Amino acid sequence: MSLSLAARMNALGTETAFEVLARAKALEAKGKSIINLGIGQPDFRTPEHIVEAAIKALRDGHHGYTPANGILPLREAVAKDLHRRLKVEVSPDRVLIVPGGKVTMFFAIIMFGEPGAEIIYPNPGFPIYESVIKFSGATPVPMPLKEAKGFAFDADEVLSLITPRTRLLIVNSPANPTGGTVPRAEFDKLVKGLERHPQVAVMSDEIYGQMLYDGREHVSLLTYPSLRDRLILLDGWSKTYAMTGWRLGYSVWPEKIYAQAERLAINCHSCVNASAQFAGIAALEGPQDSAHKMVEAFAARRKVIVRALNQLPGVTCVEPGGAFYAFPNVGGTGLSSRDLQDAMLNEAGVAALSGTAFGAFGEGYLRFSYANSVENIEEAMRRIGKLLVDRLPNGQKKA
Ligand code: PLP
């Protein structure tokens, strides 16, 4: 007898980064040299004082459940950090501690998504948005992000996508996979326009909010008072403190739906690993120099990879303003993004992702994570350069 799964299981997508990682590991196991520019995580260790705080918490006997919404000192530390960075007052009672940023997006989307509802999301964008929107039964409405605008959204275009069925709007700046950042003026225009649509909730994914370059400021939707009662802020420790494996994130919820979010947490995971929560306090309240040094290293690597990409035949790359991704246009190679992804991995030993892993509007692009050493980035670019010169019809080099 065959098992009969719920129909919605067919709607669930995935994050290709994990599949490419598995293929890269399999090739490595066969002895092939692979440079991994595919997976989106800092290549740094979690700072020592954070690790120590978790060890101490375990030694001190923090082995049991914590409150489902997170321990109060951590929620207070989050509120203080938001005040320090963004000058906003947030009550710790609106902060929910969750096992990673992804959990906030899952909760927010299933809370609003159902058949007949529409959810607007960035495309190309983090693939889990579209996946979970479909899983919820809602209709995904892509907000196209274009290279000509530095992959920032166009507020008028976003507002034009809103219909009476729109329940949730997802924004992400700095963005995965493009590294694009949305200028303040565009956010101002969006927020003003949203005043005409009070039924639309907003989820702002600001997980890369502390990874910005060339003096750019982070614009947080949390700072707009008119959104206060309908904004869900997604943030966490994964990227800022090199803590992807700890599974620690937080969200700020509007007061009137906080209890529902907490209830989802109780149904789903009970609470976040207690020792990780103590590590989270140490991260926010301890020295920030390691986090700053990491961003400085990314800034230097960004220059290296963008320059090298622009020298490849058939490739152009705009400077990303944030995160640790470059999103070059590979249209000039004449190859599809997916074919290039596969050729790079199998023939050149470089793992990177097809732009289409982030939605249909990613065709013609690749995503490179530059969370890797300068030597590895340079070697990867040499390998891709050779692949393209061999593959392109007249083997042309760029002038
Ligand atoms: N949001 C974006 C835009 C991301 O790129 C990621 C991870 O890559 C996440 C959220 C999820 O972060 P976490 O690992 O904390 O679940």
Coordinates of C-alpha atoms and ligand atoms in Angstrom, one line a residue:
M1 CA 0.0 0.0 0.0
S2 CA 1.4 3.4 -0.9
L3 CA 1.5 6.2 1.7
S4 CA -0.7 9.1 0.9
L5 CA 0.9 12.4 1.9
A6 CA -1.0 15.7 2.2
A7 CA -1.3 17.4 -1.2
R8 CA 0.6 20.4 0.1
M9 CA 3.7 18.4 0.4
N10 CA 4.0 18.6 -3.4
A11 CA 4.1 22.4 -3.2
L12 CA 7.1 22.5 -0.9
G13 CA 10.3 23.7 -2.6
T14 CA 13.8 23.6 -1.3
E15 CA 17.1 25.5 -0.9
T16 CA 19.3 24.4 -3.7
A17 CA 22.4 25.6 -1.7
F18 CA 22.1 22.4 0.4
E19 CA 21.8 20.2 -2.7
V20 CA 24.9 21.8 -4.3
L21 CA 26.7 21.4 -1.0
A22 CA 25.9 17.7 -1.0
R23 CA 27.1 17.3 -4.6
A24 CA 30.3 19.2 -3.9
K25 CA 31.0 17.0 -0.9
A26 CA 30.4 13.9 -3.0
L27 CA 32.9 15.1 -5.6
E28 CA 35.4 16.0 -2.8
A29 CA 35.0 12.5 -1.4
K30 CA 36.1 11.2 -4.8
G31 CA 39.3 13.3 -4.6
K32 CA 38.3 16.3 -6.7
S33 CA 39.4 19.7 -5.5
I34 CA 36.3 21.9 -4.9
I35 CA 36.1 25.5 -3.9
N36 CA 32.8 26.2 -2.2
L37 CA 31.3 29.6 -3.1
G38 CA 27.9 28.1 -2.8
I39 CA 26.8 28.0 0.7
G40 CA 25.8 31.2 2.5
Q41 CA 27.5 31.2 5.8
P42 CA 30.5 33.0 7.3
D43 CA 33.7 31.0 7.1
F44 CA 34.7 32.3 10.6
R45 CA 34.4 30.6 13.9
T46 CA 31.9 31.9 16.5
P47 CA 33.8 34.4 18.7
E48 CA 35.3 32.6 21.7
H49 CA 33.5 34.6 24.5
I50 CA 30.2 33.5 22.9
V51 CA 31.2 29.8 22.9
E52 CA 32.4 30.2 26.5
A53 CA 29.0 31.6 27.5
A54 CA 27.2 28.5 26.2
I55 CA 29.7 26.1 27.9
K56 CA 29.1 28.0 31.2
A57 CA 25.3 27.8 30.8
L58 CA 25.6 24.0 30.4
R59 CA 28.0 23.8 33.4
D60 CA 25.6 26.0 35.4
G61 CA 22.8 23.4 34.8
H62 CA 20.7 25.2 32.2
H63 CA 19.6 21.9 30.8
G64 CA 15.8 22.2 30.9
Y65 CA 13.1 23.8 28.9
T66 CA 13.1 27.6 28.9
P67 CA 9.9 29.7 28.4
A68 CA 8.7 29.1 24.9
N69 CA 9.3 32.7 23.8
G70 CA 12.9 32.7 25.1
I71 CA 14.5 33.7 28.4
L72 CA 13.8 37.2 29.6
P73 CA 17.4 38.4 29.8
L74 CA 17.9 37.4 26.1
R75 CA 14.7 39.2 25.0
E76 CA 15.9 42.2 27.0
A77 CA 19.3 42.1 25.4
V78 CA 17.6 42.0 22.0
A79 CA 15.5 45.1 22.9
K80 CA 18.6 46.9 24.1
D81 CA 20.5 46.0 20.9
L82 CA 17.7 47.3 18.7
H83 CA 17.7 50.5 20.7
R84 CA 21.5 50.9 20.4
R85 CA 21.6 50.2 16.7
L86 CA 18.3 51.6 15.5
K87 CA 17.2 54.0 18.2
V88 CA 13.8 52.3 18.5
E89 CA 12.0 51.3 21.7
V90 CA 10.8 47.7 21.5
S91 CA 9.3 45.9 24.5
P92 CA 11.0 42.6 25.3
D93 CA 7.4 41.3 25.4
R94 CA 7.2 41.6 21.6
V95 CA 10.5 39.7 21.0
L96 CA 10.2 36.0 20.2
I97 CA 13.4 33.8 20.3
V98 CA 13.3 31.2 17.6
P99 CA 15.7 28.5 16.3
G100 CA 17.1 30.5 13.4
G101 CA 15.8 33.2 11.0
K102 CA 14.0 30.7 8.9
V103 CA 11.5 29.9 11.6
T104 CA 10.3 33.5 11.6
M105 CA 9.6 33.3 7.9
F106 CA 7.8 30.0 8.2
F107 CA 5.6 31.2 11.1
A108 CA 4.8 34.5 9.4
I109 CA 3.9 32.9 6.1
I110 CA 1.7 30.2 7.5
M111 CA 0.0 32.6 9.8
F112 CA -1.2 34.7 6.8
G113 CA -1.1 32.2 3.9
E114 CA -4.1 30.1 2.8
P115 CA -5.8 29.4 -0.5
G116 CA -7.2 32.7 -1.9
A117 CA -4.6 34.9 -0.1
E118 CA -1.7 36.6 -2.0
I119 CA 1.8 37.1 -0.6
I120 CA 4.3 39.4 -2.3
Y121 CA 7.9 38.3 -2.1
P122 CA 11.2 39.3 -3.7
N123 CA 12.3 37.4 -6.8
P124 CA 15.2 36.7 -7.1
G125 CA 15.0 36.1 -3.4
F126 CA 15.6 33.7 -0.6
P127 CA 14.0 30.5 -2.0
I128 CA 12.2 29.6 1.2
Y129 CA 9.8 32.5 0.8
E130 CA 8.3 31.2 -2.4
S131 CA 8.4 27.6 -1.1
V132 CA 6.5 28.2 2.1
I133 CA 4.0 30.6 0.4
K134 CA 3.1 27.7 -2.0
F135 CA 3.0 25.2 0.9
S136 CA 0.6 27.5 2.7
G137 CA -1.8 27.4 -0.3
A138 CA -1.4 31.1 -0.9
T139 CA -0.6 32.6 -4.3
P140 CA 3.0 33.8 -4.5
V141 CA 3.2 37.2 -6.2
P142 CA 6.8 38.0 -7.2
M143 CA 8.3 41.4 -6.7
P144 CA 10.8 41.5 -9.5
L145 CA 14.2 42.8 -8.5
K146 CA 16.3 44.3 -11.4
E147 CA 20.0 44.7 -11.9
A148 CA 19.4 48.2 -13.4
K149 CA 18.1 49.3 -9.9
G150 CA 21.0 47.6 -8.1
F151 CA 18.5 44.9 -7.2
A152 CA 16.5 47.2 -5.0
F153 CA 12.7 47.1 -5.3
D154 CA 10.8 49.9 -7.0
A155 CA 8.3 51.1 -4.4
D156 CA 5.6 52.1 -7.0
E157 CA 5.9 48.7 -8.7
V158 CA 5.5 46.9 -5.3
L159 CA 2.5 49.0 -4.4
S160 CA 1.0 48.2 -7.8
L161 CA 1.1 44.5 -7.0
I162 CA -1.2 44.9 -3.9
T163 CA -4.8 43.7 -4.4
P164 CA -7.6 43.2 -1.8
R165 CA -6.3 39.6 -1.5
T166 CA -2.8 40.7 -0.4
R167 CA -2.1 39.7 3.2
L168 CA 1.6 39.9 3.5
L169 CA 4.5 41.7 1.9
I170 CA 8.0 40.3 2.3
V171 CA 11.1 42.6 2.0
N172 CA 14.8 41.8 2.4
S173 CA 17.5 44.3 2.5
P174 CA 20.5 43.8 2.4
A175 CA 19.4 40.9 0.2
N176 CA 20.2 37.3 -0.5
P177 CA 21.1 36.4 -3.3
T178 CA 21.9 39.8 -4.9
G179 CA 23.6 41.7 -2.1
G180 CA 21.3 44.6 -3.1
T181 CA 20.3 47.2 -0.6
V182 CA 17.2 49.4 -0.8
P183 CA 17.8 53.1 -0.4
R184 CA 15.9 55.0 2.3
A185 CA 13.9 57.1 -0.2
E186 CA 12.5 53.9 -1.7
F187 CA 11.5 52.6 1.8
D188 CA 9.9 55.9 2.6
K189 CA 7.8 55.8 -0.6
L190 CA 6.8 52.2 0.1
V191 CA 5.8 52.9 3.7
K192 CA 3.8 56.0 2.7
G193 CA 2.0 53.9 0.0
L194 CA 1.3 51.2 2.5
E195 CA -0.8 53.7 4.6
R196 CA -3.4 53.2 1.9
H197 CA -3.4 49.4 2.5
P198 CA -3.7 48.9 6.3
Q199 CA -4.7 45.3 5.8
V200 CA -1.3 44.3 4.5
A201 CA 1.2 42.9 7.0
V202 CA 4.9 43.3 6.3
M203 CA 7.8 40.8 7.1
S204 CA 11.1 42.5 6.9
D205 CA 14.0 40.1 6.7
E206 CA 17.0 42.0 8.1
I207 CA 19.3 39.1 8.8
Y208 CA 22.1 40.9 6.9
G209 CA 21.4 44.3 8.5
Q210 CA 24.9 44.6 9.9
M211 CA 26.7 43.6 6.8
L212 CA 26.9 46.8 4.7
Y213 CA 29.7 48.3 2.7
D214 CA 31.1 51.7 1.6
G215 CA 29.5 53.5 4.6
R216 CA 25.9 52.5 3.7
E217 CA 23.4 52.8 6.6
H218 CA 21.0 50.0 7.4
V219 CA 17.4 51.1 6.9
S220 CA 15.2 49.1 9.2
L221 CA 11.4 49.0 8.7
L222 CA 11.2 48.9 12.5
T223 CA 12.0 52.6 12.6
Y224 CA 8.7 53.5 10.7
P225 CA 6.0 54.2 13.4
S226 CA 3.1 53.7 10.9
L227 CA 4.1 50.0 10.5
R228 CA 4.4 49.3 14.2
D229 CA 1.1 47.3 14.4
R230 CA 1.8 45.2 11.3
L231 CA 5.5 44.7 11.0
I232 CA 7.3 41.4 11.7
L233 CA 11.0 41.8 12.0
L234 CA 13.2 38.8 11.1
D235 CA 16.7 38.9 12.5
G236 CA 19.1 36.6 14.3
W237 CA 22.7 35.7 15.2
S238 CA 23.5 33.4 12.3
K239 CA 25.3 35.8 10.0
T240 CA 26.3 38.7 12.3
Y241 CA 28.1 36.4 14.8
A242 CA 29.0 33.5 12.6
M243 CA 26.5 31.3 14.4
T244 CA 24.6 29.4 11.6
G245 CA 24.9 26.1 13.3
W246 CA 23.6 27.3 16.7
R247 CA 20.1 27.8 15.3
L248 CA 19.3 31.0 17.1
G249 CA 17.2 33.8 15.7
Y250 CA 14.6 36.3 16.9
S251 CA 11.6 38.1 15.6
V252 CA 9.7 41.2 16.8
W253 CA 5.9 40.8 16.3
P254 CA 3.0 43.3 16.5
E255 CA 1.5 43.1 19.9
K256 CA -1.8 41.7 18.7
I257 CA -0.4 38.6 17.0
Y258 CA 2.5 37.9 19.3
A259 CA 0.4 35.3 21.2
Q260 CA -0.3 33.4 18.0
A261 CA 3.4 33.4 17.1
E262 CA 4.3 32.1 20.6
R263 CA 1.6 29.4 20.2
L264 CA 3.2 28.3 16.9
A265 CA 6.5 28.0 18.8
I266 CA 4.9 25.9 21.5
N267 CA 3.4 23.6 18.9
C268 CA 6.6 23.4 16.9
H269 CA 9.8 23.4 19.0
S270 CA 8.8 24.3 22.6
C271 CA 11.8 26.6 23.1
V272 CA 15.3 27.2 21.7
N273 CA 18.2 25.3 23.1
A274 CA 18.9 26.9 26.5
S275 CA 22.7 27.2 26.2
A276 CA 22.4 28.8 22.8
Q277 CA 20.2 31.5 24.4
F278 CA 22.9 32.3 26.9
A279 CA 25.4 32.5 24.0
G280 CA 23.0 34.9 22.4
I281 CA 23.2 37.3 25.4
A282 CA 27.0 37.2 25.3
A283 CA 27.0 38.0 21.6
L284 CA 24.8 41.1 22.0
E285 CA 26.3 42.4 25.2
G286 CA 29.9 41.4 24.7
P287 CA 32.6 43.0 22.5
Q288 CA 31.6 43.5 18.9
D289 CA 35.1 43.7 17.4
S290 CA 35.1 40.1 15.9
A291 CA 31.8 40.9 14.2
H292 CA 33.2 44.1 12.8
K293 CA 36.4 42.4 11.7
M294 CA 34.4 39.8 9.8
V295 CA 32.6 42.6 7.9
E296 CA 35.9 44.2 7.1
A297 CA 37.2 40.9 5.7
F298 CA 34.0 40.5 3.6
A299 CA 34.5 44.1 2.3
A300 CA 38.0 43.3 1.0
R301 CA 36.8 40.0 -0.6
R302 CA 33.9 41.8 -2.2
K303 CA 36.4 44.0 -4.1
V304 CA 38.4 41.0 -5.2
I305 CA 35.5 39.0 -6.5
V306 CA 33.7 41.8 -8.2
R307 CA 36.8 42.9 -10.0
A308 CA 37.6 39.3 -11.1
L309 CA 34.0 38.6 -12.2
N310 CA 34.1 41.7 -14.4
Q311 CA 37.2 40.4 -16.1
L312 CA 35.6 37.1 -17.1
P313 CA 34.3 36.8 -20.7
G314 CA 30.6 37.2 -21.0
V315 CA 30.2 38.3 -17.4
T316 CA 29.4 41.6 -15.7
C317 CA 28.8 42.3 -12.0
V318 CA 27.4 45.3 -10.2
E319 CA 28.9 46.0 -6.7
P320 CA 26.7 44.5 -4.0
G321 CA 26.0 47.0 -1.2
G322 CA 25.6 44.4 1.6
A323 CA 25.5 40.7 2.7
F324 CA 28.3 38.5 1.3
Y325 CA 27.0 37.6 -2.1
A326 CA 27.9 38.7 -5.7
F327 CA 25.2 38.2 -8.3
P328 CA 26.9 38.5 -11.7
N329 CA 25.0 38.8 -15.0
V330 CA 26.2 35.8 -17.1
G331 CA 23.9 36.4 -20.1
G332 CA 26.9 37.2 -22.3
T333 CA 28.2 33.7 -22.0
G334 CA 25.3 32.3 -24.0
L335 CA 24.9 29.5 -21.4
S336 CA 21.9 29.1 -19.1
S337 CA 22.5 29.8 -15.4
R338 CA 21.8 26.1 -14.6
D339 CA 24.2 24.8 -17.2
L340 CA 26.9 27.1 -16.0
Q341 CA 26.3 26.1 -12.4
D342 CA 26.7 22.4 -13.4
A343 CA 29.8 23.0 -15.6
M344 CA 31.5 25.1 -12.9
L345 CA 31.0 22.3 -10.4
N346 CA 31.8 19.3 -12.5
E347 CA 34.5 20.7 -14.8
A348 CA 36.0 23.6 -12.9
G349 CA 35.5 22.4 -9.3
V350 CA 33.7 25.6 -8.2
A351 CA 30.5 25.4 -6.3
A352 CA 28.2 28.4 -6.9
L353 CA 24.5 28.6 -7.5
S354 CA 22.3 29.3 -10.5
G355 CA 20.3 32.5 -10.2
T356 CA 17.2 30.4 -10.8
A357 CA 17.7 28.7 -7.4
F358 CA 16.3 32.0 -6.2
G359 CA 13.3 32.3 -8.5
A360 CA 12.5 32.6 -12.2
F361 CA 13.8 36.2 -12.3
G362 CA 17.3 34.8 -11.4
E363 CA 17.8 33.4 -15.0
G364 CA 20.9 34.9 -16.5
Y365 CA 22.7 35.3 -13.2
L366 CA 24.8 33.2 -10.8
R367 CA 25.2 33.6 -7.0
F368 CA 28.6 33.5 -5.5
S369 CA 29.1 33.6 -1.8
Y370 CA 32.4 35.3 -1.0
A371 CA 32.5 34.0 2.5
N372 CA 35.8 32.3 1.6
S373 CA 39.5 33.2 1.6
V374 CA 40.9 35.7 -1.0
E375 CA 43.2 32.9 -2.2
N376 CA 40.3 30.5 -2.8
I377 CA 38.2 33.3 -4.5
E378 CA 41.1 34.1 -6.8
E379 CA 41.7 30.4 -7.7
A380 CA 38.0 29.9 -8.3
M381 CA 37.9 32.9 -10.7
R382 CA 41.0 31.5 -12.5
R383 CA 39.2 28.1 -12.9
I384 CA 36.0 29.7 -14.2
G385 CA 38.0 32.0 -16.5
K386 CA 39.6 28.9 -18.1
L387 CA 36.2 27.1 -18.3
L388 CA 34.6 30.0 -20.1
V389 CA 37.5 30.6 -22.5
D390 CA 37.4 26.9 -23.4
R391 CA 33.6 26.9 -23.7
L392 CA 32.8 30.2 -25.4
P393 CA 32.5 30.0 -29.2
N394 CA 35.5 32.2 -30.1
G395 CA 37.2 31.7 -26.8
Q396 CA 37.4 35.4 -26.5
K397 CA 39.1 37.1 -23.6
K398 CA 37.8 40.4 -22.3
A399 CA 39.7 43.5 -23.6
Ligands
PLP1 N1 16.9 35.1 5.5 C1 17.8 35.2 4.5 C2 17.7 36.3 3.5 C3 18.9 34.3 4.5 O1 19.8 34.4 3.5 C4 19.0 33.3 5.5 C5 20.0 32.2 5.4 O2 20.7 32.1 4.5 C6 18.0 33.2 6.5 C7 17.0 34.2 6.5 C8 18.0 32.1 7.5 O3 18.8 32.3 8.5 P1 19.0 31.2 9.6 O4 20.2 30.3 9.2 O5 19.2 31.9 10.9 O6 17.8 30.3 9.6

